[in-house]
Amino acid sequence: MTVVVFSFVNILMLPTDVKAEDLTAACKGAIANAKTSLQKVPNVLIQDIYQKKNSENYSDSPAERPIEYIFHLTGTVRNGRMVETGIKQLGNSPKFLKSISQNIISKCNSIGAVYFGSTLAAVCGITFGLMGDGTVKEFENVDAPALGRPLKWGETFCS
């Protein structure tokens, strides 16, 4: 019961920092649906939600979609240890995460990418973004330092 109460309080305290022009009912609904869907996965909690500018990582990001929406997830704690099964399940469910991303991107006019990260791998996560052909695709993990160049839209770096 304690975990359920914590989860409920955690959801209520999360910021939804979408720019003012995106605060349409459809965008708010897509973000609320994403939160609900993620929280339904056993042993998954949303630790934080925030956004950043796509231009922080990409010089070629779509100008009309300047925002990356970020879900930072964690597991429930039992007997002093984090239960990792829910986070691992999400990592093995790219279709589920893509569906959430497509819904957010289609309903929120300034969001070009959605990132799902976890406390298990703080710098590794899964990103889905709007591509030039109008489809939402998972970004490819590349070894950016070895490439000797900045990331291109559609790539992500996992150290």
CSV table of N, CA and C in Angstrom, one decimal:
chain,number,residue,atom,x,y,z
A,1,MET,N,0.8,-1.2,0.0
A,1,MET,CA,0.0,0.0,0.0
A,1,MET,C,0.9,1.3,0.0
A,2,THR,N,2.0,1.2,0.7
A,2,THR,CA,2.9,2.4,0.7
A,2,THR,C,3.4,2.8,-0.6
A,3,VAL,N,3.7,1.8,-1.4
A,3,VAL,CA,4.2,2.0,-2.8
A,3,VAL,C,3.2,2.7,-3.6
A,4,VAL,N,1.9,2.3,-3.5
A,4,VAL,CA,0.8,2.9,-4.3
A,4,VAL,C,0.6,4.3,-3.9
A,5,VAL,N,0.7,4.6,-2.6
A,5,VAL,CA,0.5,6.0,-2.1
A,5,VAL,C,1.7,6.8,-2.6
A,6,PHE,N,2.9,6.3,-2.6
A,6,PHE,CA,4.1,7.0,-3.1
A,6,PHE,C,4.0,7.3,-4.5
A,7,SER,N,3.5,6.3,-5.3
A,7,SER,CA,3.4,6.5,-6.7
A,7,SER,C,2.3,7.6,-7.0
A,8,PHE,N,1.2,7.6,-6.3
A,8,PHE,CA,0.2,8.5,-6.6
A,8,PHE,C,0.7,9.9,-6.3
A,9,VAL,N,1.4,10.1,-5.1
A,9,VAL,CA,1.9,11.4,-4.8
A,9,VAL,C,3.0,11.8,-5.8
A,10,ASN,N,3.8,10.9,-6.2
A,10,ASN,CA,4.8,11.2,-7.2
A,10,ASN,C,4.2,11.7,-8.5
A,11,ILE,N,3.2,11.1,-9.0
A,11,ILE,CA,2.5,11.6,-10.2
A,11,ILE,C,2.0,13.0,-10.1
A,12,LEU,N,1.4,13.3,-9.0
A,12,LEU,CA,0.8,14.6,-8.8
A,12,LEU,C,1.8,15.7,-8.7
A,13,MET,N,3.0,15.4,-8.3
A,13,MET,CA,4.1,16.4,-8.1
A,13,MET,C,4.9,16.6,-9.4
A,14,LEU,N,4.7,15.9,-10.4
A,14,LEU,CA,5.5,16.0,-11.6
A,14,LEU,C,5.2,17.2,-12.4
A,15,PRO,N,6.2,17.9,-12.8
A,15,PRO,CA,6.0,19.1,-13.7
A,15,PRO,C,5.7,18.7,-15.1
A,16,THR,N,4.9,19.5,-15.8
A,16,THR,CA,4.7,19.3,-17.2
A,16,THR,C,5.1,20.6,-17.9
A,17,ASP,N,6.3,20.6,-18.3
A,17,ASP,CA,6.9,21.9,-18.8
A,17,ASP,C,6.8,22.2,-20.3
A,18,VAL,N,5.7,21.8,-20.9
A,18,VAL,CA,5.6,22.0,-22.3
A,18,VAL,C,5.4,23.5,-22.5
A,19,LYS,N,5.9,24.1,-23.5
A,19,LYS,CA,5.7,25.5,-23.8
A,19,LYS,C,4.3,25.9,-23.9
A,20,ALA,N,4.0,27.1,-23.6
A,20,ALA,CA,2.6,27.6,-23.6
A,20,ALA,C,1.8,27.3,-24.8
A,21,GLU,N,2.4,27.4,-26.0
A,21,GLU,CA,1.7,27.2,-27.2
A,21,GLU,C,1.3,25.7,-27.4
A,22,ASP,N,1.9,24.8,-26.6
A,22,ASP,CA,1.6,23.4,-26.7
A,22,ASP,C,0.6,23.0,-25.6
A,23,LEU,N,0.1,23.8,-24.8
A,23,LEU,CA,-0.8,23.4,-23.7
A,23,LEU,C,-2.2,23.3,-24.2
A,24,THR,N,-2.4,22.6,-25.3
A,24,THR,CA,-3.7,22.3,-25.8
A,24,THR,C,-4.2,21.2,-25.0
A,25,ALA,N,-5.5,21.0,-25.1
A,25,ALA,CA,-6.1,19.8,-24.4
A,25,ALA,C,-5.5,18.5,-24.9
A,26,ALA,N,-5.3,18.5,-26.2
A,26,ALA,CA,-4.8,17.2,-26.8
A,26,ALA,C,-3.4,16.9,-26.3
A,27,CYS,N,-2.5,17.9,-26.2
A,27,CYS,CA,-1.2,17.7,-25.7
A,27,CYS,C,-1.2,17.3,-24.2
A,28,LYS,N,-2.0,18.0,-23.4
A,28,LYS,CA,-2.1,17.7,-22.0
A,28,LYS,C,-2.6,16.2,-21.9
A,29,GLY,N,-3.5,15.9,-22.7
A,29,GLY,CA,-4.1,14.5,-22.6
A,29,GLY,C,-3.0,13.4,-23.0
A,30,ALA,N,-2.2,13.7,-24.0
A,30,ALA,CA,-1.2,12.8,-24.5
A,30,ALA,C,-0.2,12.6,-23.4
A,31,ILE,N,0.2,13.7,-22.7
A,31,ILE,CA,1.2,13.5,-21.6
A,31,ILE,C,0.6,12.8,-20.4
A,32,ALA,N,-0.6,13.1,-20.1
A,32,ALA,CA,-1.3,12.4,-19.0
A,32,ALA,C,-1.5,10.9,-19.3
A,33,ASN,N,-1.8,10.6,-20.6
A,33,ASN,CA,-1.9,9.2,-21.0
A,33,ASN,C,-0.6,8.5,-20.9
A,34,ALA,N,0.5,9.2,-21.3
A,34,ALA,CA,1.8,8.6,-21.2
A,34,ALA,C,2.2,8.3,-19.7
A,35,LYS,N,1.9,9.2,-18.8
A,35,LYS,CA,2.2,9.0,-17.4
A,35,LYS,C,1.4,7.8,-16.9
A,36,THR,N,0.1,7.7,-17.2
A,36,THR,CA,-0.7,6.6,-16.8
A,36,THR,C,-0.2,5.3,-17.3
A,37,SER,N,0.1,5.3,-18.6
A,37,SER,CA,0.6,4.0,-19.2
A,37,SER,C,1.9,3.5,-18.6
A,38,LEU,N,2.8,4.5,-18.3
A,38,LEU,CA,4.1,4.1,-17.7
A,38,LEU,C,3.9,3.6,-16.3
A,39,GLN,N,3.0,4.2,-15.6
A,39,GLN,CA,2.7,3.9,-14.2
A,39,GLN,C,2.0,2.5,-14.1
A,40,LYS,N,1.4,2.1,-15.1
A,40,LYS,CA,0.7,0.8,-15.1
A,40,LYS,C,1.6,-0.4,-15.2
A,41,VAL,N,2.9,-0.1,-15.6
A,41,VAL,CA,3.9,-1.2,-15.7
A,41,VAL,C,4.3,-1.5,-14.3
A,42,PRO,N,4.2,-2.8,-13.8
A,42,PRO,CA,4.6,-3.1,-12.5
A,42,PRO,C,6.0,-2.8,-12.2
A,43,ASN,N,6.2,-2.2,-11.0
A,43,ASN,CA,7.6,-1.9,-10.5
A,43,ASN,C,8.2,-0.7,-11.3
A,44,VAL,N,7.4,0.1,-11.9
A,44,VAL,CA,8.0,1.3,-12.5
A,44,VAL,C,7.4,2.6,-11.9
A,45,LEU,N,8.2,3.5,-11.6
A,45,LEU,CA,7.8,4.8,-11.0
A,45,LEU,C,8.4,5.9,-11.9
A,46,ILE,N,7.7,7.0,-12.1
A,46,ILE,CA,8.3,8.1,-12.8
A,46,ILE,C,9.0,9.0,-11.8
A,47,GLN,N,10.3,9.0,-11.9
A,47,GLN,CA,11.0,9.8,-10.9
A,47,GLN,C,11.0,11.3,-11.3
A,48,ASP,N,11.0,11.6,-12.6
A,48,ASP,CA,11.0,13.0,-13.0
A,48,ASP,C,10.6,13.1,-14.4
A,49,ILE,N,10.0,14.2,-14.8
A,49,ILE,CA,9.7,14.5,-16.2
A,49,ILE,C,10.2,16.0,-16.4
A,50,TYR,N,10.9,16.1,-17.5
A,50,TYR,CA,11.4,17.5,-17.8
A,50,TYR,C,11.6,17.6,-19.3
A,51,GLN,N,12.0,18.7,-19.8
A,51,GLN,CA,12.3,18.9,-21.2
A,51,GLN,C,13.6,19.6,-21.4
A,52,LYS,N,14.1,19.5,-22.6
A,52,LYS,CA,15.3,20.3,-22.9
A,52,LYS,C,15.2,20.6,-24.4
A,53,LYS,N,16.0,21.5,-24.8
A,53,LYS,CA,16.0,21.9,-26.2
A,53,LYS,C,16.8,20.9,-27.0
A,54,ASN,N,16.2,20.5,-28.2
A,54,ASN,CA,16.9,19.5,-29.0
A,54,ASN,C,18.2,20.1,-29.5
A,55,SER,N,18.3,21.4,-29.6
A,55,SER,CA,19.6,22.0,-30.1
A,55,SER,C,20.7,21.8,-29.2
A,56,GLU,N,20.5,21.4,-27.9
A,56,GLU,CA,21.6,21.1,-27.0
A,56,GLU,C,22.4,19.9,-27.5
A,57,ASN,N,21.8,19.0,-28.2
A,57,ASN,CA,22.6,17.8,-28.7
A,57,ASN,C,22.7,17.7,-30.2
A,58,TYR,N,21.8,18.4,-30.9
A,58,TYR,CA,21.7,18.3,-32.3
A,58,TYR,C,21.7,19.7,-33.0
A,59,SER,N,22.6,19.9,-33.9
A,59,SER,CA,22.6,21.1,-34.7
A,59,SER,C,21.6,21.0,-35.9
A,60,ASP,N,21.2,19.8,-36.2
A,60,ASP,CA,20.3,19.6,-37.3
A,60,ASP,C,18.9,19.1,-36.9
A,61,SER,N,18.5,19.5,-35.6
A,61,SER,CA,17.2,19.1,-35.1
A,61,SER,C,16.1,19.9,-35.9
A,62,PRO,N,14.9,19.4,-36.0
A,62,PRO,CA,13.9,20.1,-36.7
A,62,PRO,C,13.5,21.4,-35.9
A,63,ALA,N,13.7,22.6,-36.6
A,63,ALA,CA,13.5,23.9,-36.0
A,63,ALA,C,12.1,24.0,-35.5
A,64,GLU,N,11.1,23.4,-36.2
A,64,GLU,CA,9.7,23.6,-35.8
A,64,GLU,C,9.3,22.7,-34.6
A,65,ARG,N,10.2,21.8,-34.2
A,65,ARG,CA,10.0,20.9,-33.1
A,65,ARG,C,11.2,21.0,-32.1
A,66,PRO,N,11.4,22.1,-31.4
A,66,PRO,CA,12.6,22.3,-30.7
A,66,PRO,C,12.7,21.6,-29.3
A,67,ILE,N,11.7,20.9,-28.9
A,67,ILE,CA,11.7,20.3,-27.5
A,67,ILE,C,11.9,18.8,-27.5
A,68,GLU,N,12.7,18.3,-26.6
A,68,GLU,CA,12.8,16.8,-26.3
A,68,GLU,C,12.1,16.7,-24.9
A,69,TYR,N,11.1,15.8,-24.9
A,69,TYR,CA,10.4,15.5,-23.6
A,69,TYR,C,11.1,14.3,-23.0
A,70,ILE,N,11.4,14.4,-21.7
A,70,ILE,CA,12.2,13.3,-21.0
A,70,ILE,C,11.4,12.7,-19.9
A,71,PHE,N,11.3,11.4,-19.9
A,71,PHE,CA,10.8,10.7,-18.8
A,71,PHE,C,11.9,9.9,-18.1
A,72,HIS,N,12.2,10.3,-16.8
A,72,HIS,CA,13.2,9.6,-16.1
A,72,HIS,C,12.5,8.7,-15.1
A,73,LEU,N,12.8,7.4,-15.3
A,73,LEU,CA,12.0,6.3,-14.6
A,73,LEU,C,12.9,5.6,-13.6
A,74,THR,N,12.3,5.0,-12.6
A,74,THR,CA,13.0,4.3,-11.6
A,74,THR,C,12.1,3.1,-11.2
A,75,GLY,N,12.6,2.2,-10.4
A,75,GLY,CA,11.9,1.1,-9.9
A,75,GLY,C,11.4,1.3,-8.5
A,76,THR,N,10.5,0.4,-8.1
A,76,THR,CA,10.0,0.4,-6.7
A,76,THR,C,11.1,-0.2,-5.8
A,77,VAL,N,11.1,0.1,-4.5
A,77,VAL,CA,12.1,-0.4,-3.6
A,77,VAL,C,11.4,-1.4,-2.7
A,78,ARG,N,12.0,-2.5,-2.6
A,78,ARG,CA,11.5,-3.6,-1.7
A,78,ARG,C,12.7,-4.1,-0.9
A,79,ASN,N,12.5,-4.2,0.4
A,79,ASN,CA,13.6,-4.7,1.3
A,79,ASN,C,14.9,-3.9,1.1
A,80,GLY,N,14.8,-2.6,0.8
A,80,GLY,CA,16.0,-1.8,0.7
A,80,GLY,C,16.7,-1.9,-0.7
A,81,ARG,N,16.1,-2.6,-1.6
A,81,ARG,CA,16.7,-2.8,-3.0
A,81,ARG,C,15.7,-2.4,-4.0
A,82,MET,N,16.2,-1.8,-5.1
A,82,MET,CA,15.3,-1.5,-6.2
A,82,MET,C,15.0,-2.7,-7.0
A,83,VAL,N,13.7,-2.8,-7.3
A,83,VAL,CA,13.2,-3.9,-8.2
A,83,VAL,C,13.3,-3.4,-9.6
A,84,GLU,N,14.1,-4.1,-10.4
A,84,GLU,CA,14.5,-3.6,-11.7
A,84,GLU,C,13.6,-4.2,-12.8
A,85,THR,N,12.8,-5.2,-12.5
A,85,THR,CA,12.0,-5.9,-13.5
A,85,THR,C,11.2,-5.0,-14.4
A,86,GLY,N,10.5,-4.0,-13.8
A,86,GLY,CA,9.7,-3.1,-14.6
A,86,GLY,C,10.5,-2.3,-15.6
A,87,ILE,N,11.6,-1.7,-15.2
A,87,ILE,CA,12.5,-1.0,-16.1
A,87,ILE,C,13.0,-1.8,-17.2
A,88,LYS,N,13.4,-3.1,-16.9
A,88,LYS,CA,13.9,-4.0,-17.9
A,88,LYS,C,12.8,-4.3,-18.9
A,89,GLN,N,11.6,-4.5,-18.4
A,89,GLN,CA,10.5,-4.8,-19.3
A,89,GLN,C,10.3,-3.7,-20.2
A,90,LEU,N,10.3,-2.4,-19.8
A,90,LEU,CA,10.2,-1.3,-20.7
A,90,LEU,C,11.3,-1.2,-21.7
A,91,GLY,N,12.5,-1.5,-21.3
A,91,GLY,CA,13.6,-1.5,-22.3
A,91,GLY,C,13.4,-2.6,-23.3
A,92,ASN,N,12.7,-3.6,-23.0
A,92,ASN,CA,12.4,-4.7,-24.0
A,92,ASN,C,11.1,-4.5,-24.7
A,93,SER,N,10.5,-3.3,-24.6
A,93,SER,CA,9.2,-3.0,-25.2
A,93,SER,C,9.3,-1.8,-26.1
A,94,PRO,N,10.1,-1.8,-27.1
A,94,PRO,CA,10.2,-0.6,-28.0
A,94,PRO,C,8.9,-0.2,-28.6
A,95,LYS,N,8.0,-1.1,-29.0
A,95,LYS,CA,6.7,-0.8,-29.6
A,95,LYS,C,5.8,0.0,-28.6
A,96,PHE,N,5.8,-0.4,-27.4
A,96,PHE,CA,5.1,0.3,-26.3
A,96,PHE,C,5.6,1.8,-26.2
A,97,LEU,N,6.9,1.9,-26.1
A,97,LEU,CA,7.5,3.3,-25.9
A,97,LEU,C,7.3,4.1,-27.2
A,98,LYS,N,7.4,3.5,-28.4
A,98,LYS,CA,7.2,4.2,-29.6
A,98,LYS,C,5.7,4.7,-29.7
A,99,SER,N,4.8,3.9,-29.3
A,99,SER,CA,3.4,4.3,-29.3
A,99,SER,C,3.2,5.5,-28.4
A,100,ILE,N,3.8,5.5,-27.2
A,100,ILE,CA,3.7,6.7,-26.3
A,100,ILE,C,4.3,7.9,-27.0
A,101,SER,N,5.4,7.7,-27.6
A,101,SER,CA,6.2,8.8,-28.2
A,101,SER,C,5.3,9.4,-29.4
A,102,GLN,N,4.8,8.5,-30.2
A,102,GLN,CA,4.0,8.9,-31.4
A,102,GLN,C,2.8,9.8,-30.9
A,103,ASN,N,2.2,9.3,-29.9
A,103,ASN,CA,1.0,10.1,-29.4
A,103,ASN,C,1.4,11.5,-28.9
A,104,ILE,N,2.5,11.5,-28.1
A,104,ILE,CA,2.9,12.8,-27.6
A,104,ILE,C,3.4,13.7,-28.8
A,105,ILE,N,4.2,13.2,-29.7
A,105,ILE,CA,4.7,14.0,-30.8
A,105,ILE,C,3.5,14.5,-31.7
A,106,SER,N,2.5,13.6,-31.9
A,106,SER,CA,1.4,14.0,-32.8
A,106,SER,C,0.5,15.1,-32.2
A,107,LYS,N,0.5,15.1,-30.9
A,107,LYS,CA,-0.5,16.0,-30.2
A,107,LYS,C,0.2,17.3,-29.6
A,108,CYS,N,1.5,17.3,-29.5
A,108,CYS,CA,2.3,18.4,-29.0
A,108,CYS,C,3.2,19.0,-30.1
A,109,ASN,N,2.8,20.2,-30.5
A,109,ASN,CA,3.4,20.8,-31.7
A,109,ASN,C,4.8,21.2,-31.6
A,110,SER,N,5.4,21.3,-30.5
A,110,SER,CA,6.8,21.7,-30.4
A,110,SER,C,7.7,20.6,-29.9
A,111,ILE,N,7.2,19.4,-29.7
A,111,ILE,CA,8.0,18.3,-29.2
A,111,ILE,C,8.4,17.4,-30.4
A,112,GLY,N,9.7,17.3,-30.6
A,112,GLY,CA,10.3,16.5,-31.7
A,112,GLY,C,10.8,15.2,-31.3
A,113,ALA,N,11.1,15.0,-30.0
A,113,ALA,CA,11.6,13.7,-29.5
A,113,ALA,C,11.1,13.5,-28.1
A,114,VAL,N,11.1,12.2,-27.8
A,114,VAL,CA,10.7,11.7,-26.5
A,114,VAL,C,11.8,10.7,-26.0
A,115,TYR,N,12.3,10.9,-24.8
A,115,TYR,CA,13.4,10.1,-24.3
A,115,TYR,C,12.9,9.4,-23.0
A,116,PHE,N,13.2,8.1,-22.9
A,116,PHE,CA,12.9,7.3,-21.7
A,116,PHE,C,14.2,6.9,-21.1
A,117,GLY,N,14.6,7.4,-20.0
A,117,GLY,CA,15.8,7.0,-19.3
A,117,GLY,C,15.5,6.4,-18.0
A,118,SER,N,16.5,5.8,-17.3
A,118,SER,CA,16.2,5.2,-16.0
A,118,SER,C,17.4,5.3,-15.1
A,119,THR,N,17.1,5.1,-13.8
A,119,THR,CA,18.2,5.1,-12.8
A,119,THR,C,19.1,3.9,-13.0
A,120,LEU,N,18.7,2.9,-13.7
A,120,LEU,CA,19.6,1.8,-13.9
A,120,LEU,C,20.8,2.1,-14.9
A,121,ALA,N,20.5,3.0,-15.8
A,121,ALA,CA,21.6,3.4,-16.8
A,121,ALA,C,21.4,4.9,-17.0
A,122,ALA,N,21.9,5.7,-16.2
A,122,ALA,CA,21.6,7.1,-16.2
A,122,ALA,C,21.9,7.8,-17.5
A,123,VAL,N,22.9,7.4,-18.3
A,123,VAL,CA,23.2,8.0,-19.5
A,123,VAL,C,22.7,7.3,-20.7
A,124,CYS,N,22.1,6.1,-20.5
A,124,CYS,CA,21.5,5.3,-21.6
A,124,CYS,C,20.0,5.3,-21.5
A,125,GLY,N,19.4,5.4,-22.6
A,125,GLY,CA,18.0,5.4,-22.7
A,125,GLY,C,17.5,5.1,-24.1
A,126,ILE,N,16.2,5.3,-24.3
A,126,ILE,CA,15.7,5.1,-25.6
A,126,ILE,C,15.0,6.4,-26.0
A,127,THR,N,15.3,6.9,-27.2
A,127,THR,CA,14.8,8.1,-27.8
A,127,THR,C,14.0,7.8,-29.0
A,128,PHE,N,12.9,8.4,-29.2
A,128,PHE,CA,12.1,8.3,-30.4
A,128,PHE,C,11.9,9.8,-30.9
A,129,GLY,N,12.0,10.0,-32.2
A,129,GLY,CA,11.9,11.3,-32.7
A,129,GLY,C,11.2,11.4,-34.0
A,130,LEU,N,10.7,12.6,-34.4
A,130,LEU,CA,10.0,12.8,-35.6
A,130,LEU,C,11.1,13.0,-36.7
A,131,MET,N,11.0,12.2,-37.7
A,131,MET,CA,11.9,12.2,-38.8
A,131,MET,C,11.4,13.1,-39.9
A,132,GLY,N,12.3,13.4,-40.9
A,132,GLY,CA,11.9,14.3,-42.0
A,132,GLY,C,10.8,13.8,-42.8
A,133,ASP,N,10.6,12.5,-42.9
A,133,ASP,CA,9.5,11.9,-43.7
A,133,ASP,C,8.2,11.8,-42.9
A,134,GLY,N,8.2,12.4,-41.7
A,134,GLY,CA,6.9,12.4,-40.9
A,134,GLY,C,6.7,11.2,-40.0
A,135,THR,N,7.6,10.2,-40.1
A,135,THR,CA,7.4,9.1,-39.2
A,135,THR,C,8.2,9.3,-37.9
A,136,VAL,N,7.8,8.5,-36.9
A,136,VAL,CA,8.5,8.6,-35.6
A,136,VAL,C,9.3,7.3,-35.5
A,137,LYS,N,10.6,7.5,-35.3
A,137,LYS,CA,11.5,6.3,-35.3
A,137,LYS,C,12.4,6.4,-34.0
A,138,GLU,N,12.9,5.2,-33.6
A,138,GLU,CA,13.8,5.1,-32.5
A,138,GLU,C,15.2,5.6,-33.0
A,139,PHE,N,15.8,6.4,-32.2
A,139,PHE,CA,17.1,6.9,-32.5
A,139,PHE,C,18.2,5.7,-32.4
A,140,GLU,N,19.1,5.7,-33.3
A,140,GLU,CA,20.2,4.7,-33.3
A,140,GLU,C,21.3,5.1,-32.4
A,141,ASN,N,21.7,4.1,-31.5
A,141,ASN,CA,22.9,4.3,-30.6
A,141,ASN,C,24.1,4.3,-31.4
A,142,VAL,N,25.0,5.4,-31.3
A,142,VAL,CA,26.2,5.4,-32.0
A,142,VAL,C,27.3,5.8,-31.0
A,143,ASP,N,28.6,5.5,-31.3
A,143,ASP,CA,29.7,5.9,-30.5
A,143,ASP,C,30.2,7.3,-31.0
A,144,ALA,N,29.5,8.3,-30.5
A,144,ALA,CA,29.8,9.7,-31.0
A,144,ALA,C,31.3,10.1,-30.9
A,145,PRO,N,31.9,9.9,-29.7
A,145,PRO,CA,33.3,10.3,-29.6
A,145,PRO,C,34.2,9.6,-30.6
A,146,ALA,N,33.9,8.3,-30.9
A,146,ALA,CA,34.7,7.6,-31.9
A,146,ALA,C,34.5,8.1,-33.3
A,147,LEU,N,33.3,8.6,-33.5
A,147,LEU,CA,33.0,9.2,-34.8
A,147,LEU,C,33.7,10.5,-35.1
A,148,GLY,N,34.1,11.2,-34.0
A,148,GLY,CA,34.7,12.5,-34.1
A,148,GLY,C,33.9,13.6,-34.6
A,149,ARG,N,32.6,13.5,-34.4
A,149,ARG,CA,31.6,14.5,-34.9
A,149,ARG,C,30.4,14.6,-33.9
A,150,PRO,N,29.7,15.7,-34.0
A,150,PRO,CA,28.5,15.8,-33.1
A,150,PRO,C,27.4,14.8,-33.6
A,151,LEU,N,26.5,14.5,-32.7
A,151,LEU,CA,25.4,13.7,-33.1
A,151,LEU,C,24.5,14.3,-34.2
A,152,LYS,N,24.0,13.5,-35.1
A,152,LYS,CA,23.0,13.9,-36.1
A,152,LYS,C,21.6,13.5,-35.6
A,153,TRP,N,20.6,14.3,-36.0
A,153,TRP,CA,19.2,13.9,-35.7
A,153,TRP,C,18.9,12.5,-36.1
A,154,GLY,N,18.4,11.7,-35.1
A,154,GLY,CA,18.2,10.3,-35.4
A,154,GLY,C,19.2,9.4,-34.7
A,155,GLU,N,20.2,10.0,-34.1
A,155,GLU,CA,21.3,9.3,-33.4
A,155,GLU,C,21.3,9.6,-31.9
A,156,THR,N,21.7,8.7,-31.1
A,156,THR,CA,21.9,9.0,-29.7
A,156,THR,C,23.2,8.3,-29.2
A,157,PHE,N,23.7,8.8,-28.1
A,157,PHE,CA,25.0,8.3,-27.6
A,157,PHE,C,24.7,7.6,-26.3
A,158,CYS,N,25.2,6.4,-26.1
A,158,CYS,CA,25.1,5.7,-24.8
A,158,CYS,C,26.5,5.3,-24.4
A,159,SER,N,26.9,5.8,-23.3
A,159,SER,CA,28.3,5.5,-22.8
A,159,SER,C,28.3,4.3,-21.9
